Short mmCIF file of C-alpha atoms in Angstrom, two decimals:
data_model
loop_
_atom_site.label_atom_id
_atom_site.label_comp_id
_atom_site.label_asym_id
_atom_site.label_seq_id
_atom_site.Cartn_x
_atom_site.Cartn_y
_atom_site.Cartn_z
CA UNK A 1 109.83 78.54 117.78
CA UNK A 2 107.64 80.23 120.40
CA UNK A 3 109.82 83.33 120.09
CA UNK A 4 109.23 83.36 116.32
CA UNK A 5 105.45 83.07 116.77
CA UNK A 6 105.41 85.89 119.30
CA UNK A 7 107.53 87.98 116.93
CA UNK A 8 105.02 87.41 114.10
CA UNK A 9 102.16 88.65 116.33
CA UNK A 10 104.33 91.60 117.36
CA UNK A 11 105.03 92.39 113.69
CA UNK A 12 101.32 92.38 112.82
CA UNK A 13 100.64 94.90 115.59
CA UNK A 14 103.57 97.17 114.78
CA UNK A 15 102.89 97.55 111.03
CA UNK A 16 99.70 99.39 112.07
CA UNK A 17 101.68 101.98 114.01
CA UNK A 18 101.51 105.42 112.38
CA UNK A 19 105.32 105.60 112.05
CA UNK A 20 105.45 102.33 110.10
CA UNK A 21 102.32 103.15 108.09
CA UNK A 22 104.02 106.33 106.89
CA UNK A 23 106.90 104.37 105.35
CA UNK A 24 104.58 101.68 103.99
CA UNK A 25 102.27 104.08 102.18
CA UNK A 26 104.90 106.49 100.85
CA UNK A 27 107.33 103.82 99.62
CA UNK A 28 104.58 101.46 98.45
CA UNK A 29 102.76 104.05 96.37
CA UNK A 30 105.98 105.45 94.86
CA UNK A 31 107.42 102.03 93.96
CA UNK A 32 104.10 100.85 92.51
CA UNK A 33 103.72 104.06 90.49
CA UNK A 34 107.26 103.79 89.11
CA UNK A 35 106.88 100.16 88.01
CA UNK A 36 103.40 100.79 86.65
CA UNK A 37 104.88 103.55 84.49
CA UNK A 38 107.75 101.33 83.36
CA UNK A 39 105.33 98.51 82.61
CA UNK A 40 103.07 100.82 80.60
CA UNK A 41 106.02 102.14 78.57
CA UNK A 42 107.48 98.68 77.84
CA UNK A 43 104.17 96.80 77.70
CA UNK A 44 104.48 95.75 74.06
CA UNK A 45 107.91 94.30 74.76
CA UNK A 46 106.58 92.44 77.80
CA UNK A 47 103.73 91.01 75.73
CA UNK A 48 106.21 89.87 73.09
CA UNK A 49 108.40 88.19 75.73
CA UNK A 50 105.37 86.57 77.37
CA UNK A 51 104.09 85.25 74.05
CA UNK A 52 107.53 83.79 73.30
CA UNK A 53 107.54 82.01 76.68
CA UNK A 54 104.04 80.65 76.04
CA UNK A 55 105.19 79.31 72.68
CA UNK A 56 107.65 77.05 74.52
CA UNK A 57 104.92 75.50 76.69
CA UNK A 58 102.48 72.76 75.51
CA UNK A 59 98.95 74.03 74.83
CA UNK A 60 97.39 71.62 77.33
CA UNK A 61 99.59 73.03 80.09
CA UNK A 62 98.76 76.61 79.05
CA UNK A 63 95.04 75.85 79.11
CA UNK A 64 95.26 74.13 82.51
CA UNK A 65 97.28 76.94 84.08
CA UNK A 66 95.07 79.56 82.44
CA UNK A 67 92.05 78.00 84.14
CA UNK A 68 93.91 78.01 87.45
CA UNK A 69 94.95 81.67 87.00
CA UNK A 70 91.38 82.71 86.16
CA UNK A 71 90.07 80.81 89.18
CA UNK A 72 92.62 82.56 91.42
CA UNK A 73 91.78 85.93 89.86
CA UNK A 74 88.07 85.31 90.53
CA UNK A 75 88.86 84.46 94.16
CA UNK A 76 90.80 87.72 94.53
CA UNK A 77 87.94 89.71 93.00
CA UNK A 78 85.48 88.03 95.38
CA UNK A 79 87.67 88.99 98.35
CA UNK A 80 87.98 92.63 97.22
CA UNK A 81 84.26 92.88 96.39
CA UNK A 82 83.28 91.49 99.80
CA UNK A 83 85.63 93.97 101.48
CA UNK A 84 84.13 96.85 99.47
CA UNK A 85 80.52 95.78 100.17
CA UNK A 86 81.13 95.60 103.93
CA UNK A 87 82.28 99.21 103.99
CA UNK A 88 79.64 100.34 101.45
CA UNK A 89 76.72 99.02 103.52
CA UNK A 90 78.14 99.33 107.03
CA UNK A 91 80.60 102.22 106.57
CA UNK A 92 78.69 104.72 108.72
CA UNK A 93 78.20 102.18 111.52
CA UNK A 94 81.88 101.25 111.41
CA UNK A 95 82.96 104.90 111.61
CA UNK A 96 80.74 105.41 114.68
CA UNK A 97 81.89 102.28 116.50
CA UNK A 98 85.58 102.03 115.53
CA UNK A 99 88.05 104.69 116.66
CA UNK A 100 90.43 106.31 114.17
CA UNK A 101 93.38 104.65 115.89
CA UNK A 102 91.91 101.18 115.29
CA UNK A 103 90.38 101.82 111.87
CA UNK A 104 93.36 100.50 109.89
CA UNK A 105 93.61 97.45 112.15
CA UNK A 106 89.88 96.79 111.68
CA UNK A 107 90.21 97.15 107.89
CA UNK A 108 92.97 94.53 107.78
CA UNK A 109 90.85 92.18 109.90
CA UNK A 110 87.92 92.58 107.47
CA UNK A 111 90.25 91.91 104.52
CA UNK A 112 91.67 88.83 106.25
CA UNK A 113 88.23 87.44 107.11
CA UNK A 114 87.07 88.03 103.52
CA UNK A 115 90.08 86.08 102.25
CA UNK A 116 89.42 83.23 104.71
CA UNK A 117 85.70 83.12 103.83
CA UNK A 118 86.32 82.77 100.10
CA UNK A 119 89.25 80.41 100.69
CA UNK A 120 86.78 78.05 102.42
CA UNK A 121 84.40 78.36 99.44
CA UNK A 122 87.25 77.60 97.03
CA UNK A 123 88.37 74.67 99.19
CA UNK A 124 85.02 72.95 98.62
CA UNK A 125 84.10 74.31 95.16
CA UNK A 126 87.49 75.23 93.69
CA UNK A 127 87.69 72.06 91.59
CA UNK A 128 84.28 72.78 90.02
CA UNK A 129 85.23 76.42 89.27
CA UNK A 130 88.54 75.30 87.77
CA UNK A 131 86.85 72.83 85.41
CA UNK A 132 84.32 75.45 84.29
CA UNK A 133 87.15 77.76 83.26
CA UNK A 134 88.89 74.80 81.62
CA UNK A 135 85.79 74.23 79.46
CA UNK A 136 85.71 77.92 78.55
CA UNK A 137 89.35 77.87 77.44
CA UNK A 138 88.69 74.73 75.40
CA UNK A 139 86.07 76.59 73.37
CA UNK A 140 88.21 79.69 72.80
CA UNK A 141 90.74 79.91 69.92
CA UNK A 142 94.43 79.59 70.83
CA UNK A 143 95.21 83.21 69.86
CA UNK A 144 92.71 84.53 72.41
CA UNK A 145 94.10 82.29 75.16
CA UNK A 146 97.65 83.24 74.17
CA UNK A 147 96.93 86.96 74.59
CA UNK A 148 95.09 86.45 77.87
CA UNK A 149 97.86 84.38 79.45
CA UNK A 150 100.51 86.75 78.06
CA UNK A 151 98.74 89.61 79.85
CA UNK A 152 98.79 87.69 83.16
CA UNK A 153 102.49 86.85 82.70
CA UNK A 154 103.27 90.52 82.02
CA UNK A 155 101.43 91.47 85.21
CA UNK A 156 103.33 88.73 87.09
CA UNK A 157 106.71 90.12 85.95
CA UNK A 158 105.82 93.69 86.98
CA UNK A 159 104.44 92.46 90.30
CA UNK A 160 107.66 90.61 91.14
CA UNK A 161 109.65 93.72 90.24
CA UNK A 162 107.54 95.67 92.78
CA UNK A 163 108.16 92.98 95.42
CA UNK A 164 111.94 93.09 94.87
CA UNK A 165 112.10 96.89 94.92
CA UNK A 166 110.01 97.16 98.10
CA UNK A 167 112.45 94.79 99.82
CA UNK A 168 115.36 97.08 98.88
CA UNK A 169 113.49 100.15 100.14
CA UNK A 170 112.48 98.46 103.41
CA UNK A 171 116.10 97.39 103.95
CA UNK A 172 117.32 100.96 103.41
CA UNK A 173 114.82 102.36 105.94
CA UNK A 174 115.07 99.42 108.38
CA UNK A 175 117.14 101.37 110.91
CA UNK A 176 114.66 104.27 111.03
CA UNK A 177 111.75 101.88 111.54
CA UNK A 178 113.55 99.80 114.16
CA UNK A 179 114.60 102.88 116.17
CA UNK A 180 110.92 103.66 116.75
CA UNK A 181 110.21 100.06 117.80
CA UNK A 182 113.29 100.03 120.04
CA UNK A 183 112.29 103.15 121.93
CA UNK A 184 108.78 101.87 122.61
CA UNK A 185 109.52 98.24 123.46
CA UNK A 186 113.24 97.70 124.15
CA UNK A 187 114.60 100.41 126.44
CA UNK A 188 117.59 98.39 127.65
CA UNK A 189 120.02 99.65 124.99
CA UNK A 190 120.27 101.74 121.85
CA UNK A 191 119.92 100.31 118.37
CA UNK A 192 123.35 99.23 117.15
CA UNK A 193 124.64 98.82 113.63
CA UNK A 194 127.38 96.45 112.63
CA UNK A 195 128.96 98.74 110.03
CA UNK A 196 131.28 96.02 108.78
CA UNK A 197 128.29 93.89 107.74
CA UNK A 198 127.09 94.61 104.21
CA UNK A 199 123.39 93.69 104.01
CA UNK A 200 122.99 95.24 100.56
CA UNK A 201 125.50 92.74 99.18
CA UNK A 202 123.33 89.84 100.34
CA UNK A 203 120.22 91.50 98.96
CA UNK A 204 121.80 92.00 95.54
CA UNK A 205 123.12 88.43 95.47
CA UNK A 206 119.76 86.92 96.42
CA UNK A 207 117.93 89.15 93.94
CA UNK A 208 120.12 87.94 91.09
CA UNK A 209 119.70 84.33 92.17
CA UNK A 210 115.93 84.89 92.51
CA UNK A 211 115.74 86.32 88.98
CA UNK A 212 117.87 83.50 87.52
CA UNK A 213 115.99 80.66 89.21
CA UNK A 214 112.66 82.32 88.35
CA UNK A 215 113.57 82.17 84.66
CA UNK A 216 114.70 78.54 84.89
CA UNK A 217 111.67 77.49 86.92
CA UNK A 218 109.16 79.47 84.86
CA UNK A 219 107.64 76.36 83.16
CA UNK A 220 106.80 75.02 86.65
CA UNK A 221 104.54 78.04 87.18
CA UNK A 222 102.15 76.49 84.65
CA UNK A 223 101.52 73.48 86.90
CA UNK A 224 98.71 74.07 89.46
CA UNK A 225 99.66 73.68 93.15
CA UNK A 226 103.34 73.21 92.28
CA UNK A 227 103.41 76.81 91.04
CA UNK A 228 102.34 78.05 94.49
CA UNK A 229 105.08 75.99 96.19
CA UNK A 230 107.69 77.25 93.71
CA UNK A 231 106.61 80.88 94.04
CA UNK A 232 106.57 80.84 97.85
CA UNK A 233 110.00 79.15 97.90
CA UNK A 234 111.41 81.81 95.56
CA UNK A 235 110.00 84.66 97.65
CA UNK A 236 111.41 83.14 100.85
CA UNK A 237 114.82 82.82 99.20
CA UNK A 238 114.62 86.46 98.10
CA UNK A 239 113.76 87.94 101.49
CA UNK A 240 115.33 85.57 104.06
CA UNK A 241 118.93 86.84 104.09
CA UNK A 242 117.95 90.52 103.86
CA UNK A 243 115.54 90.32 106.80
CA UNK A 244 117.92 88.19 108.89
CA UNK A 245 121.05 90.27 108.42
CA UNK A 246 119.20 93.59 108.67
CA UNK A 247 117.76 92.54 112.04
CA UNK A 248 121.02 90.98 113.25
CA UNK A 249 123.09 94.04 112.32
CA UNK A 250 120.64 96.19 114.31
CA UNK A 251 120.69 93.89 117.34
CA UNK A 252 124.30 92.76 117.71
CA UNK A 253 127.56 94.68 117.88
CA UNK A 254 129.06 92.04 115.56
CA UNK A 255 127.03 89.66 113.41
CA UNK A 256 128.02 86.02 113.83
CA UNK A 257 126.65 84.02 110.89
CA UNK A 258 127.35 80.69 112.60
CA UNK A 259 125.29 81.77 115.61
CA UNK A 260 122.38 82.75 113.35
CA UNK A 261 122.26 79.23 111.91
CA UNK A 262 121.14 77.99 115.32
CA UNK A 263 117.92 79.94 114.85
CA UNK A 264 117.18 78.96 111.26
CA UNK A 265 113.76 77.44 112.11
CA UNK A 266 112.47 80.77 113.45
CA UNK A 267 114.11 82.68 110.60
CA UNK A 268 112.45 80.49 107.96
CA UNK A 269 109.09 80.75 109.73
CA UNK A 270 109.14 84.56 109.79
CA UNK A 271 110.33 84.62 106.17
CA UNK A 272 107.41 82.37 105.19
CA UNK A 273 104.88 84.62 106.93
CA UNK A 274 106.42 87.64 105.17
CA UNK A 275 106.27 85.92 101.77
CA UNK A 276 102.55 85.17 102.20
CA UNK A 277 101.82 88.92 102.17
CA UNK A 278 102.75 88.94 98.48
CA UNK A 279 99.76 86.81 97.52
CA UNK A 280 97.33 89.69 98.15
CA UNK A 281 97.92 92.98 96.28
CA UNK A 282 97.94 96.09 98.54
CA UNK A 283 98.77 93.92 101.57
CA UNK A 284 102.05 93.10 99.80
CA UNK A 285 103.14 96.69 100.52
CA UNK A 286 103.21 95.83 104.23
CA UNK A 287 105.17 92.58 103.81
CA UNK A 288 108.81 93.79 103.88
CA UNK A 289 108.19 96.13 106.83
CA UNK A 290 106.34 93.41 108.73
CA UNK A 291 109.31 91.12 108.10
CA UNK A 292 111.88 93.69 109.24
CA UNK A 293 110.01 94.37 112.51
CA UNK A 294 109.17 90.72 113.26
CA UNK A 295 112.74 89.59 112.56
CA UNK A 296 114.19 92.37 114.73
CA UNK A 297 111.87 91.38 117.59
CA UNK A 298 112.95 87.76 117.13
CA UNK A 299 116.65 88.66 117.23
CA UNK A 300 116.16 90.71 120.39
CA UNK A 301 114.23 87.84 121.98
CA UNK A 302 116.89 85.21 121.30
CA UNK A 303 119.61 87.68 122.29
CA UNK A 304 118.04 88.00 125.77
CA UNK A 305 118.02 84.25 126.13
#
């Protein structure tokens, strides 16, 4: 487990390297732009689908989950606003004190501290905020609530499509990213590729299973707390095999699936840390690349042992 923790720290450092940032920004912006365009074009259809799903859920559950969604959305806005205010008021001081090489790293630290700050506030006052939104939704007519929740569901579907596509893209470019990491940190041997191991097949299989289970488990997403557990579990299922077999095929001459099972605790831990990136928009662009690098480092570490 110590190897997995060290690999997570290593992954955080390496995603700020210029070579990794290049892939993150280019692929992230392109994938987001494509799915935003698709969502805009098919938005009416998405709203119709979302409204149909809402019609299958009891109103009390819709109202409760709507209050939870609005509370979460408010938390996210508070985090982003705090981040923006820090740079608005202290931007010049930050530029003078922080070097260009560390600017991205510093920005992520500020974003992380903002999230932690407001998470503490929500820990103590979240129940009060939730009940205030619950009162608001009690006063509003059902049609208004229906449209509001349908909008959030539409956004949720597009967002998951972005997450899935970014995982595919990161898997495709995993070898290019790992080569850079290998040269700088592992000079004992060249990056290898087990050509007989088809990672894409596992990614496609897990994506289909992810989509199917997501549809079946969709009513559970209307239950506060349980929806977070369900969503994290689904994301872990989606990314675990892809990250594991990408890293293994770049570390071993031949991938032994039975041998990988001996390291499942570390694999699940790194997959969990990767899935958590998806809870914060923009940072979710870094998630798949962080996972690829951290998992590769982990495989190299256990290989040495």
